């Protein structure tokens, strides 16, 4: 019985010891090792300089700074253009596939579909379109992790967005660069998008190529037909970055006008 009491007393003493503030348990010299050192002034200046250079580079390559860019002639004019089609599921998919079905296959013979992971609806719709256009329902599709799932907490959204962006950088930007010499070094000649938020990592991946001065796809965002008086959040985010921003409903200038924005009227 005495042994059990001594063990119990030992546990109780240990609990009381652990409840004490850490500065009462550990000496100050040990606590200093637990605190991460602050970066040096030189390191901070280097990081600040690099950040300013990246921001300046992005500002210089924004499409709005060159309202009338010259389009270089390339081999795409000879064998047709490859179109990247981001299908955002639901109404986004239905609208964009209607637009893609109207493209002349002689000029745009190849299509690469970018779909959110688990979006079987968009894959099936893409197969139906390919069967209609080519007679073959096989599609070239890339499944992208969702930047944010439906009803996902905003606290965990940055983690899924970072994963989606890393995947897009690897798939959209880096993989095409290691293709054989006789193949195109871009995923597609142009990427069509109409939302939702998963297209933001795609835009970020393309801009990584542009910051480095490497070949990159053109970006076109078509705002949803359902957006009559206001823009979606995704549209507001990507509008300054895309090469062409298409509105299907008129807006009042100058509030809604910019160099890369066009009003096309109804497209669907």
Short mmCIF file of C-alpha atoms in Angstrom, two decimals:
data_model
loop_
_atom_site.label_atom_id
_atom_site.label_comp_id
_atom_site.label_asym_id
_atom_site.label_seq_id
_atom_site.Cartn_x
_atom_site.Cartn_y
_atom_site.Cartn_z
CA UNK A 1 0.00 0.00 0.00
CA UNK A 2 2.88 2.35 0.80
CA UNK A 3 4.32 1.80 -2.69
CA UNK A 4 1.00 2.73 -4.35
CA UNK A 5 0.73 5.86 -2.22
CA UNK A 6 4.26 6.92 -3.12
CA UNK A 7 3.56 6.44 -6.84
CA UNK A 8 0.33 8.44 -6.57
CA UNK A 9 2.14 11.20 -4.71
CA UNK A 10 4.82 11.21 -7.41
CA UNK A 11 2.23 11.61 -10.17
CA UNK A 12 0.53 14.42 -8.26
CA UNK A 13 3.84 16.21 -7.79
CA UNK A 14 4.59 15.84 -11.50
CA UNK A 15 1.18 17.31 -12.41
CA UNK A 16 1.77 20.28 -10.15
CA UNK A 17 5.22 20.75 -11.68
CA UNK A 18 3.82 20.75 -15.24
CA UNK A 19 1.18 23.32 -14.33
CA UNK A 20 3.81 25.88 -13.45
CA UNK A 21 4.68 28.61 -15.99
CA UNK A 22 7.42 27.54 -18.36
CA UNK A 23 9.74 30.29 -17.16
CA UNK A 24 9.55 28.73 -13.67
CA UNK A 25 10.44 25.27 -15.00
CA UNK A 26 13.16 26.12 -17.54
CA UNK A 27 15.99 28.58 -17.02
CA UNK A 28 16.06 31.71 -19.23
CA UNK A 29 19.14 30.47 -21.09
CA UNK A 30 17.17 27.46 -22.36
CA UNK A 31 14.14 29.58 -23.30
CA UNK A 32 16.31 31.68 -25.59
CA UNK A 33 17.03 28.59 -27.71
CA UNK A 34 13.29 27.94 -28.11
CA UNK A 35 12.63 31.37 -29.65
CA UNK A 36 13.44 31.44 -33.39
CA UNK A 37 15.97 34.13 -34.28
CA UNK A 38 14.78 37.17 -36.18
CA UNK A 39 16.05 37.49 -39.76
CA UNK A 40 18.91 39.88 -40.25
CA UNK A 41 18.46 43.30 -41.82
CA UNK A 42 20.35 42.10 -44.88
CA UNK A 43 17.98 39.16 -45.34
CA UNK A 44 14.95 41.41 -44.99
CA UNK A 45 16.34 43.83 -47.58
CA UNK A 46 17.01 41.00 -50.04
CA UNK A 47 13.49 39.61 -49.62
CA UNK A 48 11.97 43.06 -49.98
CA UNK A 49 14.00 43.74 -53.13
CA UNK A 50 12.96 40.43 -54.70
CA UNK A 51 9.32 41.09 -53.86
CA UNK A 52 9.48 44.53 -55.45
CA UNK A 53 11.10 43.10 -58.58
CA UNK A 54 8.37 40.47 -58.93
CA UNK A 55 5.63 43.08 -58.46
CA UNK A 56 7.30 45.38 -61.00
CA UNK A 57 7.65 42.52 -63.47
CA UNK A 58 3.96 41.60 -63.12
CA UNK A 59 2.98 45.24 -63.57
CA UNK A 60 5.05 45.47 -66.75
CA UNK A 61 3.48 42.38 -68.36
CA UNK A 62 -0.14 43.15 -67.50
CA UNK A 63 -2.26 43.03 -70.68
CA UNK A 64 -3.81 46.40 -69.88
CA UNK A 65 -0.44 48.14 -70.34
CA UNK A 66 -0.36 47.14 -74.01
CA UNK A 67 -3.86 47.59 -75.40
CA UNK A 68 -2.82 46.71 -78.97
CA UNK A 69 -0.28 43.87 -78.69
CA UNK A 70 1.33 42.44 -81.76
CA UNK A 71 0.60 38.77 -82.27
CA UNK A 72 3.65 36.91 -83.60
CA UNK A 73 3.11 34.46 -86.38
CA UNK A 74 3.75 30.91 -85.30
CA UNK A 75 3.31 27.36 -86.42
CA UNK A 76 -0.13 27.40 -84.78
CA UNK A 77 -1.44 29.20 -87.88
CA UNK A 78 -0.39 26.24 -90.03
CA UNK A 79 -1.66 23.25 -88.08
CA UNK A 80 -4.37 24.99 -86.08
CA UNK A 81 -4.56 26.09 -82.46
CA UNK A 82 -4.81 23.97 -79.36
CA UNK A 83 -7.54 25.24 -77.06
CA UNK A 84 -7.48 24.68 -73.32
CA UNK A 85 -11.01 24.60 -71.92
CA UNK A 86 -11.52 24.95 -68.18
CA UNK A 87 -14.86 23.42 -67.21
CA UNK A 88 -16.02 24.75 -63.87
CA UNK A 89 -18.93 22.29 -63.43
CA UNK A 90 -22.66 22.91 -63.58
CA UNK A 91 -23.76 26.01 -65.44
CA UNK A 92 -20.16 27.08 -66.06
CA UNK A 93 -19.55 23.87 -68.01
CA UNK A 94 -22.78 24.14 -70.01
CA UNK A 95 -22.09 27.74 -71.05
CA UNK A 96 -18.47 27.21 -72.05
CA UNK A 97 -19.12 24.02 -74.02
CA UNK A 98 -21.78 25.88 -76.01
CA UNK A 99 -19.14 28.44 -76.92
CA UNK A 100 -16.53 25.80 -77.78
CA UNK A 101 -18.98 23.94 -80.01
CA UNK A 102 -19.24 27.08 -82.18
CA UNK A 103 -15.47 27.28 -82.82
CA UNK A 104 -14.43 26.16 -86.33
CA UNK A 105 -12.61 22.84 -86.02
CA UNK A 106 -10.41 23.70 -89.00
CA UNK A 107 -8.78 26.48 -87.00
CA UNK A 108 -9.13 24.92 -83.53
CA UNK A 109 -8.76 21.17 -84.13
CA UNK A 110 -7.43 20.19 -80.68
CA UNK A 111 -8.96 20.67 -77.26
CA UNK A 112 -7.57 20.00 -73.79
CA UNK A 113 -10.14 19.94 -71.02
CA UNK A 114 -9.22 21.13 -67.54
CA UNK A 115 -11.77 19.91 -64.99
CA UNK A 116 -12.01 19.98 -61.21
CA UNK A 117 -11.27 16.69 -59.48
CA UNK A 118 -14.34 14.49 -59.12
CA UNK A 119 -16.37 16.46 -61.66
CA UNK A 120 -17.85 13.57 -63.67
CA UNK A 121 -20.58 15.81 -65.09
CA UNK A 122 -18.06 17.98 -66.95
CA UNK A 123 -16.12 14.97 -68.23
CA UNK A 124 -19.26 13.38 -69.62
CA UNK A 125 -20.28 16.64 -71.29
CA UNK A 126 -16.82 16.96 -72.81
CA UNK A 127 -17.07 13.43 -74.21
CA UNK A 128 -20.44 14.24 -75.74
CA UNK A 129 -19.01 17.32 -77.43
CA UNK A 130 -16.00 15.42 -78.78
CA UNK A 131 -18.29 12.73 -80.16
CA UNK A 132 -20.31 15.44 -81.89
CA UNK A 133 -17.26 17.23 -83.32
CA UNK A 134 -14.95 14.33 -84.18
CA UNK A 135 -17.01 11.15 -83.85
CA UNK A 136 -14.70 9.96 -81.07
CA UNK A 137 -15.64 10.50 -77.42
CA UNK A 138 -12.07 10.14 -76.15
CA UNK A 139 -10.92 13.37 -74.53
CA UNK A 140 -7.64 14.71 -73.28
CA UNK A 141 -8.47 15.87 -69.78
CA UNK A 142 -6.50 17.10 -66.78
CA UNK A 143 -8.18 16.90 -63.38
CA UNK A 144 -7.20 19.81 -61.13
CA UNK A 145 -7.66 19.72 -57.34
CA UNK A 146 -10.36 22.15 -56.30
CA UNK A 147 -9.18 25.45 -54.85
CA UNK A 148 -12.15 25.41 -52.49
CA UNK A 149 -14.86 22.80 -52.08
CA UNK A 150 -18.52 23.65 -51.64
CA UNK A 151 -19.28 24.67 -48.02
CA UNK A 152 -15.58 24.41 -47.14
CA UNK A 153 -14.44 26.54 -44.23
CA UNK A 154 -12.54 29.69 -45.15
CA UNK A 155 -9.96 28.69 -42.53
CA UNK A 156 -8.86 25.64 -44.54
CA UNK A 157 -9.40 27.19 -47.98
CA UNK A 158 -5.84 28.63 -48.16
CA UNK A 159 -4.41 25.10 -47.81
CA UNK A 160 -6.49 23.61 -50.63
CA UNK A 161 -5.83 26.68 -52.78
CA UNK A 162 -2.08 26.32 -52.28
CA UNK A 163 -2.25 22.63 -53.23
CA UNK A 164 -4.31 23.43 -56.32
CA UNK A 165 -1.85 26.16 -57.31
CA UNK A 166 1.16 23.86 -56.89
CA UNK A 167 -0.55 21.24 -59.07
CA UNK A 168 -1.34 23.83 -61.76
CA UNK A 169 2.22 25.15 -61.76
CA UNK A 170 3.54 21.63 -62.27
CA UNK A 171 0.97 20.54 -64.86
CA UNK A 172 0.21 23.72 -66.78
CA UNK A 173 3.58 25.47 -66.60
CA UNK A 174 6.42 23.01 -65.98
CA UNK A 175 5.47 19.77 -67.75
CA UNK A 176 5.11 21.35 -71.23
CA UNK A 177 8.64 22.76 -70.92
CA UNK A 178 10.18 19.27 -70.91
CA UNK A 179 8.43 18.10 -74.07
CA UNK A 180 10.52 16.93 -77.03
CA UNK A 181 12.16 19.61 -79.14
CA UNK A 182 9.66 19.24 -82.00
CA UNK A 183 6.62 19.66 -79.72
CA UNK A 184 5.02 22.86 -78.48
CA UNK A 185 6.37 24.08 -75.17
CA UNK A 186 2.97 25.33 -73.98
CA UNK A 187 -0.04 23.38 -72.77
CA UNK A 188 -2.32 25.19 -75.23
CA UNK A 189 -2.29 28.24 -77.48
CA UNK A 190 -5.22 29.76 -75.61
CA UNK A 191 -7.07 28.82 -72.41
CA UNK A 192 -10.79 29.62 -72.16
CA UNK A 193 -12.34 30.14 -68.71
CA UNK A 194 -15.61 31.34 -67.24
CA UNK A 195 -15.13 30.50 -63.55
CA UNK A 196 -15.34 29.44 -60.80
CA UNK A 197 -12.40 29.98 -58.42
CA UNK A 198 -10.26 27.03 -59.53
CA UNK A 199 -9.30 28.98 -62.65
CA UNK A 200 -7.33 31.41 -60.44
CA UNK A 201 -4.47 28.88 -59.88
CA UNK A 202 -4.41 28.31 -63.66
CA UNK A 203 -3.89 32.03 -64.22
CA UNK A 204 -1.17 32.05 -61.55
CA UNK A 205 0.65 29.17 -63.27
CA UNK A 206 0.57 30.96 -66.63
CA UNK A 207 1.89 34.14 -65.03
CA UNK A 208 4.82 32.26 -63.58
CA UNK A 209 5.85 31.51 -67.16
CA UNK A 210 5.40 35.14 -68.16
CA UNK A 211 7.41 36.43 -65.23
CA UNK A 212 10.28 34.19 -66.34
CA UNK A 213 9.89 35.29 -69.97
CA UNK A 214 8.90 31.80 -71.18
CA UNK A 215 6.24 30.91 -73.78
CA UNK A 216 2.77 30.87 -72.27
CA UNK A 217 -0.85 30.37 -73.38
CA UNK A 218 -3.13 33.31 -74.02
CA UNK A 219 -5.83 33.70 -71.38
CA UNK A 220 -9.47 34.50 -72.16
CA UNK A 221 -12.17 34.83 -69.51
CA UNK A 222 -15.83 34.93 -70.57
CA UNK A 223 -18.05 36.22 -67.79
CA UNK A 224 -21.14 34.12 -67.17
CA UNK A 225 -24.36 35.00 -68.97
CA UNK A 226 -26.06 35.02 -65.57
CA UNK A 227 -24.00 38.02 -64.46
CA UNK A 228 -26.12 40.92 -65.69
CA UNK A 229 -25.32 43.88 -63.43
CA UNK A 230 -22.23 42.80 -61.47
CA UNK A 231 -19.11 40.70 -61.88
CA UNK A 232 -18.38 37.48 -60.02
CA UNK A 233 -15.57 37.40 -57.46
CA UNK A 234 -13.45 35.24 -59.76
CA UNK A 235 -13.97 37.69 -62.63
CA UNK A 236 -12.85 40.59 -60.45
CA UNK A 237 -9.69 38.69 -59.48
CA UNK A 238 -8.58 37.62 -62.96
CA UNK A 239 -9.79 40.60 -64.99
CA UNK A 240 -6.52 42.61 -64.77
CA UNK A 241 -4.50 39.49 -65.64
CA UNK A 242 -6.22 37.88 -68.63
CA UNK A 243 -5.47 38.87 -72.22
CA UNK A 244 -9.14 39.19 -73.12
CA UNK A 245 -12.07 39.69 -70.76
CA UNK A 246 -15.43 39.17 -72.45
CA UNK A 247 -18.73 40.56 -71.17
CA UNK A 248 -22.08 39.33 -72.46
CA UNK A 249 -24.02 42.23 -70.94
CA UNK A 250 -23.13 45.91 -71.49
CA UNK A 251 -21.57 47.95 -68.67
CA UNK A 252 -21.47 51.66 -68.13
CA UNK A 253 -18.06 53.22 -68.96
CA UNK A 254 -15.67 54.14 -67.55
CA UNK A 255 -16.45 52.09 -64.43
CA UNK A 256 -16.42 48.79 -66.30
CA UNK A 257 -14.09 49.64 -69.20
CA UNK A 258 -10.46 48.64 -69.60
CA UNK A 259 -8.04 47.88 -72.39
CA UNK A 260 -8.50 44.10 -72.29
CA UNK A 261 -12.31 44.13 -71.92
CA UNK A 262 -14.73 43.66 -74.80
CA UNK A 263 -18.51 43.57 -74.91
CA UNK A 264 -19.55 40.78 -77.24
CA UNK A 265 -23.28 40.57 -76.67
CA UNK A 266 -24.95 37.23 -76.01
CA UNK A 267 -22.73 34.29 -76.91
CA UNK A 268 -25.06 31.48 -75.82
#
